[in-house]
Amino acid sequence: GGRAVAVKVVEAEFDRFAERYERDLDAAVAWSGDHPAYFAEATVGDLARAYPAWAGMRVLDLGAGVGRAVPFLLQAFPRARLTLADVSVESLAIAQARYPEVHRATLVGSRLPFTSGAFDVVFAAGVFHHMPEWRHLPLLREMRRVLAPDGLAAVFEHNPRNPVTRAVVRRCAFDADAVLVEPSALFYTFGIAGFLTPRLRYRRFVPPALRALRPLERFLEWCPLGAQYSVMATR
């Protein structure tokens, strides 16, 4: 039951940051002039434009943390059943406290604890740069496995080619061990994982002072200097 299901996964390196996660994130991102909620809202907006909000949609948020994207997901996909997964038990507990409808389950082993074809949309935002590179391919294969036919997989990451992005990451306590992922490498790994026709898009070009121009960013998706990027593909 419930509109959102939180899934606890085995690794817990982020438990120690759970209580201070938002404070640390706000402090790091404030340097760029934006609020972290902007990035969560923009990520969900990208998903909504890429995939229609069908009735009964099933959405999996991998690396959901304390649930920052949940309000925007519920707004963009009002009839969706949301599933939250994270390596941090403490972060999911915070998400559950904020959203009482959230339930938790436990992952045992390396596979996602879902049947094949269980979701219409699976996305991970700011997750892969916290993982060693050798884990990217297995996770993408799992993302593909749990997708329904014609389902959408999406990964959103920080762009290492953008100097502002690198500065924000350096200032973020829980990014101390992060290794930013090259867009071309992630795009290639999507193909190896079996996804057909992945698409690489760059995003977040316009600074906060010029935010009125942000609707025009869609015309710059080809430019490799955006603060973030996404790789999306259907099953």
PDB file of N, CA, C and O in Angstrom, residues 47-98:
ATOM      1  N   LEU A  47      12.169  14.612 -16.534  1.00  0.00           N
ATOM      2  CA  LEU A  47      11.499  13.316 -16.642  1.00  0.00           C
ATOM      3  C   LEU A  47      10.095  13.460 -17.204  1.00  0.00           C
ATOM      4  O   LEU A  47       9.669  12.687 -18.067  1.00  0.00           O
ATOM      5  N   ALA A  48       9.368  14.446 -16.697  1.00  0.00           N
ATOM      6  CA  ALA A  48       7.984  14.634 -17.135  1.00  0.00           C
ATOM      7  C   ALA A  48       7.909  14.975 -18.618  1.00  0.00           C
ATOM      8  O   ALA A  48       6.973  14.545 -19.312  1.00  0.00           O
ATOM      9  N   ARG A  49       8.884  15.716 -19.107  1.00  0.00           N
ATOM     10  CA  ARG A  49       8.891  16.041 -20.535  1.00  0.00           C
ATOM     11  C   ARG A  49       9.264  14.834 -21.384  1.00  0.00           C
ATOM     12  O   ARG A  49       8.846  14.721 -22.537  1.00  0.00           O
ATOM     13  N   ALA A  50      10.047  13.930 -20.812  1.00  0.00           N
ATOM     14  CA  ALA A  50      10.497  12.767 -21.572  1.00  0.00           C
ATOM     15  C   ALA A  50       9.506  11.619 -21.551  1.00  0.00           C
ATOM     16  O   ALA A  50       9.552  10.739 -22.421  1.00  0.00           O
ATOM     17  N   TYR A  51       8.598  11.610 -20.568  1.00  0.00           N
ATOM     18  CA  TYR A  51       7.693  10.476 -20.411  1.00  0.00           C
ATOM     19  C   TYR A  51       6.339  10.985 -19.947  1.00  0.00           C
ATOM     20  O   TYR A  51       6.261  11.735 -18.979  1.00  0.00           O
ATOM     21  N   PRO A  52       5.252  10.621 -20.586  1.00  0.00           N
ATOM     22  CA  PRO A  52       3.931  11.139 -20.204  1.00  0.00           C
ATOM     23  C   PRO A  52       3.463  10.590 -18.859  1.00  0.00           C
ATOM     24  O   PRO A  52       3.774   9.465 -18.481  1.00  0.00           O
ATOM     25  N   ALA A  53       2.682  11.389 -18.149  1.00  0.00           N
ATOM     26  CA  ALA A  53       2.179  10.996 -16.829  1.00  0.00           C
ATOM     27  C   ALA A  53       0.945  10.113 -16.989  1.00  0.00           C
ATOM     28  O   ALA A  53      -0.180  10.542 -16.759  1.00  0.00           O
ATOM     29  N   TRP A  54       1.161   8.887 -17.387  1.00  0.00           N
ATOM     30  CA  TRP A  54       0.049   7.960 -17.575  1.00  0.00           C
ATOM     31  C   TRP A  54      -0.528   7.514 -16.237  1.00  0.00           C
ATOM     32  O   TRP A  54       0.170   7.457 -15.223  1.00  0.00           O
ATOM     33  N   ALA A  55      -1.801   7.158 -16.250  1.00  0.00           N
ATOM     34  CA  ALA A  55      -2.438   6.616 -15.048  1.00  0.00           C
ATOM     35  C   ALA A  55      -1.758   5.306 -14.663  1.00  0.00           C
ATOM     36  O   ALA A  55      -1.449   4.472 -15.517  1.00  0.00           O
ATOM     37  N   GLY A  56      -1.513   5.132 -13.377  1.00  0.00           N
ATOM     38  CA  GLY A  56      -0.911   3.888 -12.908  1.00  0.00           C
ATOM     39  C   GLY A  56       0.571   3.785 -13.127  1.00  0.00           C
ATOM     40  O   GLY A  56       1.166   2.723 -12.983  1.00  0.00           O
ATOM     41  N   MET A  57       1.225   4.880 -13.493  1.00  0.00           N
ATOM     42  CA  MET A  57       2.657   4.831 -13.737  1.00  0.00           C
ATOM     43  C   MET A  57       3.408   4.397 -12.476  1.00  0.00           C
ATOM     44  O   MET A  57       3.063   4.784 -11.372  1.00  0.00           O
ATOM     45  N   ARG A  58       4.439   3.627 -12.701  1.00  0.00           N
ATOM     46  CA  ARG A  58       5.269   3.135 -11.605  1.00  0.00           C
ATOM     47  C   ARG A  58       6.669   3.733 -11.760  1.00  0.00           C
ATOM     48  O   ARG A  58       7.335   3.503 -12.762  1.00  0.00           O
ATOM     49  N   VAL A  59       7.091   4.497 -10.760  1.00  0.00           N
ATOM     50  CA  VAL A  59       8.341   5.245 -10.836  1.00  0.00           C
ATOM     51  C   VAL A  59       9.274   4.803  -9.717  1.00  0.00           C
ATOM     52  O   VAL A  59       8.883   4.748  -8.549  1.00  0.00           O
ATOM     53  N   LEU A  60      10.521   4.500 -10.068  1.00  0.00           N
ATOM     54  CA  LEU A  60      11.554   4.129  -9.098  1.00  0.00           C
ATOM     55  C   LEU A  60      12.617   5.214  -9.052  1.00  0.00           C
ATOM     56  O   LEU A  60      13.250   5.519 -10.067  1.00  0.00           O
ATOM     57  N   ASP A  61      12.818   5.805  -7.873  1.00  0.00           N
ATOM     58  CA  ASP A  61      13.852   6.811  -7.637  1.00  0.00           C
ATOM     59  C   ASP A  61      14.997   6.135  -6.902  1.00  0.00           C
ATOM     60  O   ASP A  61      14.910   5.841  -5.702  1.00  0.00           O
ATOM     61  N   LEU A  62      16.076   5.879  -7.615  1.00  0.00           N
ATOM     62  CA  LEU A  62      17.261   5.238  -7.038  1.00  0.00           C
ATOM     63  C   LEU A  62      18.174   6.304  -6.435  1.00  0.00           C
ATOM     64  O   LEU A  62      18.556   7.256  -7.113  1.00  0.00           O
ATOM     65  N   GLY A  63      18.533   6.121  -5.175  1.00  0.00           N
ATOM     66  CA  GLY A  63      19.326   7.130  -4.490  1.00  0.00           C
ATOM     67  C   GLY A  63      18.473   8.308  -4.068  1.00  0.00           C
ATOM     68  O   GLY A  63      18.882   9.458  -4.170  1.00  0.00           O
ATOM     69  N   ALA A  64      17.282   8.006  -3.570  1.00  0.00           N
ATOM     70  CA  ALA A  64      16.302   9.049  -3.256  1.00  0.00           C
ATOM     71  C   ALA A  64      16.670   9.888  -2.043  1.00  0.00           C
ATOM     72  O   ALA A  64      16.122  10.962  -1.836  1.00  0.00           O
ATOM     73  N   GLY A  65      17.583   9.388  -1.200  1.00  0.00           N
ATOM     74  CA  GLY A  65      17.997  10.142  -0.025  1.00  0.00           C
ATOM     75  C   GLY A  65      16.841  10.421   0.920  1.00  0.00           C
ATOM     76  O   GLY A  65      16.048   9.541   1.240  1.00  0.00           O
ATOM     77  N   VAL A  66      16.722  11.673   1.334  1.00  0.00           N
ATOM     78  CA  VAL A  66      15.678  12.055   2.288  1.00  0.00           C
ATOM     79  C   VAL A  66      14.373  12.422   1.594  1.00  0.00           C
ATOM     80  O   VAL A  66      13.455  12.942   2.218  1.00  0.00           O
ATOM     81  N   GLY A  67      14.279  12.169   0.307  1.00  0.00           N
ATOM     82  CA  GLY A  67      13.023  12.352  -0.411  1.00  0.00           C
ATOM     83  C   GLY A  67      12.787  13.736  -0.972  1.00  0.00           C
ATOM     84  O   GLY A  67      11.645  14.158  -1.140  1.00  0.00           O
ATOM     85  N   ARG A  68      13.853  14.441  -1.309  1.00  0.00           N
ATOM     86  CA  ARG A  68      13.693  15.814  -1.804  1.00  0.00           C
ATOM     87  C   ARG A  68      12.868  15.887  -3.087  1.00  0.00           C
ATOM     88  O   ARG A  68      12.190  16.883  -3.347  1.00  0.00           O
ATOM     89  N   ALA A  69      12.935  14.853  -3.915  1.00  0.00           N
ATOM     90  CA  ALA A  69      12.213  14.897  -5.185  1.00  0.00           C
ATOM     91  C   ALA A  69      10.744  14.514  -5.051  1.00  0.00           C
ATOM     92  O   ALA A  69       9.969  14.725  -5.984  1.00  0.00           O
ATOM     93  N   VAL A  70      10.350  13.955  -3.903  1.00  0.00           N
ATOM     94  CA  VAL A  70       8.998  13.404  -3.772  1.00  0.00           C
ATOM     95  C   VAL A  70       7.902  14.423  -4.060  1.00  0.00           C
ATOM     96  O   VAL A  70       6.977  14.140  -4.835  1.00  0.00           O
ATOM     97  N   PRO A  71       7.918  15.637  -3.496  1.00  0.00           N
ATOM     98  CA  PRO A  71       6.828  16.579  -3.792  1.00  0.00           C
ATOM     99  C   PRO A  71       6.700  16.884  -5.278  1.00  0.00           C
ATOM    100  O   PRO A  71       5.586  17.008  -5.802  1.00  0.00           O
ATOM    101  N   PHE A  72       7.841  16.987  -5.958  1.00  0.00           N
ATOM    102  CA  PHE A  72       7.810  17.307  -7.389  1.00  0.00           C
ATOM    103  C   PHE A  72       7.348  16.101  -8.209  1.00  0.00           C
ATOM    104  O   PHE A  72       6.643  16.258  -9.213  1.00  0.00           O
ATOM    105  N   LEU A  73       7.713  14.901  -7.771  1.00  0.00           N
ATOM    106  CA  LEU A  73       7.249  13.698  -8.452  1.00  0.00           C
ATOM    107  C   LEU A  73       5.742  13.539  -8.322  1.00  0.00           C
ATOM    108  O   LEU A  73       5.048  13.209  -9.289  1.00  0.00           O
ATOM    109  N   LEU A  74       5.224  13.790  -7.127  1.00  0.00           N
ATOM    110  CA  LEU A  74       3.784  13.664  -6.912  1.00  0.00           C
ATOM    111  C   LEU A  74       3.006  14.705  -7.710  1.00  0.00           C
ATOM    112  O   LEU A  74       1.872  14.469  -8.127  1.00  0.00           O
ATOM    113  N   GLN A  75       3.628  15.855  -7.915  1.00  0.00           N
ATOM    114  CA  GLN A  75       2.976  16.893  -8.700  1.00  0.00           C
ATOM    115  C   GLN A  75       3.020  16.573 -10.194  1.00  0.00           C
ATOM    116  O   GLN A  75       2.032  16.740 -10.916  1.00  0.00           O
ATOM    117  N   ALA A  76       4.186  16.081 -10.663  1.00  0.00           N
ATOM    118  CA  ALA A  76       4.345  15.799 -12.092  1.00  0.00           C
ATOM    119  C   ALA A  76       3.636  14.522 -12.507  1.00  0.00           C
ATOM    120  O   ALA A  76       3.117  14.423 -13.626  1.00  0.00           O
ATOM    121  N   PHE A  77       3.616  13.523 -11.599  1.00  0.00           N
ATOM    122  CA  PHE A  77       3.002  12.226 -11.888  1.00  0.00           C
ATOM    123  C   PHE A  77       1.970  11.927 -10.801  1.00  0.00           C
ATOM    124  O   PHE A  77       2.176  11.069  -9.947  1.00  0.00           O
ATOM    125  N   PRO A  78       0.844  12.633 -10.811  1.00  0.00           N
ATOM    126  CA  PRO A  78      -0.098  12.563  -9.676  1.00  0.00           C
ATOM    127  C   PRO A  78      -0.700  11.192  -9.445  1.00  0.00           C
ATOM    128  O   PRO A  78      -1.157  10.913  -8.333  1.00  0.00           O
ATOM    129  N   ARG A  79      -0.731  10.334 -10.443  1.00  0.00           N
ATOM    130  CA  ARG A  79      -1.321   9.011 -10.262  1.00  0.00           C
ATOM    131  C   ARG A  79      -0.266   7.921 -10.134  1.00  0.00           C
ATOM    132  O   ARG A  79      -0.596   6.735 -10.111  1.00  0.00           O
ATOM    133  N   ALA A  80       0.975   8.319 -10.053  1.00  0.00           N
ATOM    134  CA  ALA A  80       2.055   7.326 -10.039  1.00  0.00           C
ATOM    135  C   ALA A  80       2.197   6.669  -8.675  1.00  0.00           C
ATOM    136  O   ALA A  80       1.888   7.253  -7.632  1.00  0.00           O
ATOM    137  N   ARG A  81       2.693   5.441  -8.683  1.00  0.00           N
ATOM    138  CA  ARG A  81       3.144   4.769  -7.466  1.00  0.00           C
ATOM    139  C   ARG A  81       4.651   4.956  -7.404  1.00  0.00           C
ATOM    140  O   ARG A  81       5.381   4.513  -8.275  1.00  0.00           O
ATOM    141  N   LEU A  82       5.124   5.644  -6.362  1.00  0.00           N
ATOM    142  CA  LEU A  82       6.533   5.981  -6.245  1.00  0.00           C
ATOM    143  C   LEU A  82       7.261   4.982  -5.349  1.00  0.00           C
ATOM    144  O   LEU A  82       6.775   4.624  -4.279  1.00  0.00           O
ATOM    145  N   THR A  83       8.430   4.583  -5.789  1.00  0.00           N
ATOM    146  CA  THR A  83       9.290   3.716  -5.003  1.00  0.00           C
ATOM    147  C   THR A  83      10.607   4.436  -4.779  1.00  0.00           C
ATOM    148  O   THR A  83      11.221   4.909  -5.738  1.00  0.00           O
ATOM    149  N   LEU A  84      11.033   4.563  -3.534  1.00  0.00           N
ATOM    150  CA  LEU A  84      12.285   5.217  -3.192  1.00  0.00           C
ATOM    151  C   LEU A  84      13.303   4.181  -2.746  1.00  0.00           C
ATOM    152  O   LEU A  84      12.995   3.343  -1.895  1.00  0.00           O
ATOM    153  N   ALA A  85      14.504   4.240  -3.293  1.00  0.00           N
ATOM    154  CA  ALA A  85      15.574   3.327  -2.904  1.00  0.00           C
ATOM    155  C   ALA A  85      16.816   4.129  -2.554  1.00  0.00           C
ATOM    156  O   ALA A  85      17.110   5.142  -3.196  1.00  0.00           O
ATOM    157  N   ASP A  86      17.533   3.691  -1.540  1.00  0.00           N
ATOM    158  CA  ASP A  86      18.752   4.394  -1.149  1.00  0.00           C
ATOM    159  C   ASP A  86      19.649   3.457  -0.352  1.00  0.00           C
ATOM    160  O   ASP A  86      19.177   2.465   0.216  1.00  0.00           O
ATOM    161  N   VAL A  87      20.934   3.788  -0.313  1.00  0.00           N
ATOM    162  CA  VAL A  87      21.864   3.002   0.486  1.00  0.00           C
ATOM    163  C   VAL A  87      21.781   3.348   1.969  1.00  0.00           C
ATOM    164  O   VAL A  87      22.321   2.638   2.800  1.00  0.00           O
ATOM    165  N   SER A  88      21.126   4.446   2.290  1.00  0.00           N
ATOM    166  CA  SER A  88      21.102   4.935   3.673  1.00  0.00           C
ATOM    167  C   SER A  88      19.765   4.657   4.340  1.00  0.00           C
ATOM    168  O   SER A  88      18.734   5.222   3.971  1.00  0.00           O
ATOM    169  N   VAL A  89      19.798   3.814   5.359  1.00  0.00           N
ATOM    170  CA  VAL A  89      18.601   3.524   6.144  1.00  0.00           C
ATOM    171  C   VAL A  89      18.111   4.784   6.848  1.00  0.00           C
ATOM    172  O   VAL A  89      16.899   5.060   6.908  1.00  0.00           O
ATOM    173  N   GLU A  90      19.041   5.575   7.383  1.00  0.00           N
ATOM    174  CA  GLU A  90      18.661   6.770   8.114  1.00  0.00           C
ATOM    175  C   GLU A  90      17.997   7.788   7.192  1.00  0.00           C
ATOM    176  O   GLU A  90      17.037   8.460   7.580  1.00  0.00           O
ATOM    177  N   SER A  91      18.504   7.927   5.979  1.00  0.00           N
ATOM    178  CA  SER A  91      17.897   8.867   5.034  1.00  0.00           C
ATOM    179  C   SER A  91      16.475   8.458   4.697  1.00  0.00           C
ATOM    180  O   SER A  91      15.559   9.292   4.633  1.00  0.00           O
ATOM    181  N   LEU A  92      16.260   7.170   4.495  1.00  0.00           N
ATOM    182  CA  LEU A  92      14.915   6.694   4.186  1.00  0.00           C
ATOM    183  C   LEU A  92      13.973   6.879   5.372  1.00  0.00           C
ATOM    184  O   LEU A  92      12.775   7.112   5.192  1.00  0.00           O
ATOM    185  N   ALA A  93      14.508   6.771   6.588  1.00  0.00           N
ATOM    186  CA  ALA A  93      13.677   7.004   7.769  1.00  0.00           C
ATOM    187  C   ALA A  93      13.190   8.446   7.806  1.00  0.00           C
ATOM    188  O   ALA A  93      12.044   8.729   8.171  1.00  0.00           O
ATOM    189  N   ILE A  94      14.063   9.379   7.415  1.00  0.00           N
ATOM    190  CA  ILE A  94      13.662  10.779   7.350  1.00  0.00           C
ATOM    191  C   ILE A  94      12.592  10.962   6.276  1.00  0.00           C
ATOM    192  O   ILE A  94      11.595  11.674   6.479  1.00  0.00           O
ATOM    193  N   ALA A  95      12.785  10.322   5.126  1.00  0.00           N
ATOM    194  CA  ALA A  95      11.788  10.409   4.055  1.00  0.00           C
ATOM    195  C   ALA A  95      10.441   9.867   4.525  1.00  0.00           C
ATOM    196  O   ALA A  95       9.386  10.445   4.243  1.00  0.00           O
ATOM    197  N   GLN A  96      10.467   8.766   5.267  1.00  0.00           N
ATOM    198  CA  GLN A  96       9.226   8.171   5.756  1.00  0.00           C
ATOM    199  C   GLN A  96       8.534   9.081   6.760  1.00  0.00           C
ATOM    200  O   GLN A  96       7.303   9.197   6.777  1.00  0.00           O
ATOM    201  N   ALA A  97       9.317   9.755   7.601  1.00  0.00           N
ATOM    202  CA  ALA A  97       8.720  10.678   8.571  1.00  0.00           C
ATOM    203  C   ALA A  97       8.047  11.852   7.870  1.00  0.00           C
ATOM    204  O   ALA A  97       7.010  12.339   8.311  1.00  0.00           O
ATOM    205  N   ARG A  98       8.640  12.308   6.782  1.00  0.00           N
ATOM    206  CA  ARG A  98       8.065  13.431   6.043  1.00  0.00           C
ATOM    207  C   ARG A  98       6.842  13.011   5.239  1.00  0.00           C
ATOM    208  O   ARG A  98       5.908  13.794   5.065  1.00  0.00           O
TER     209      ARG A  98
END
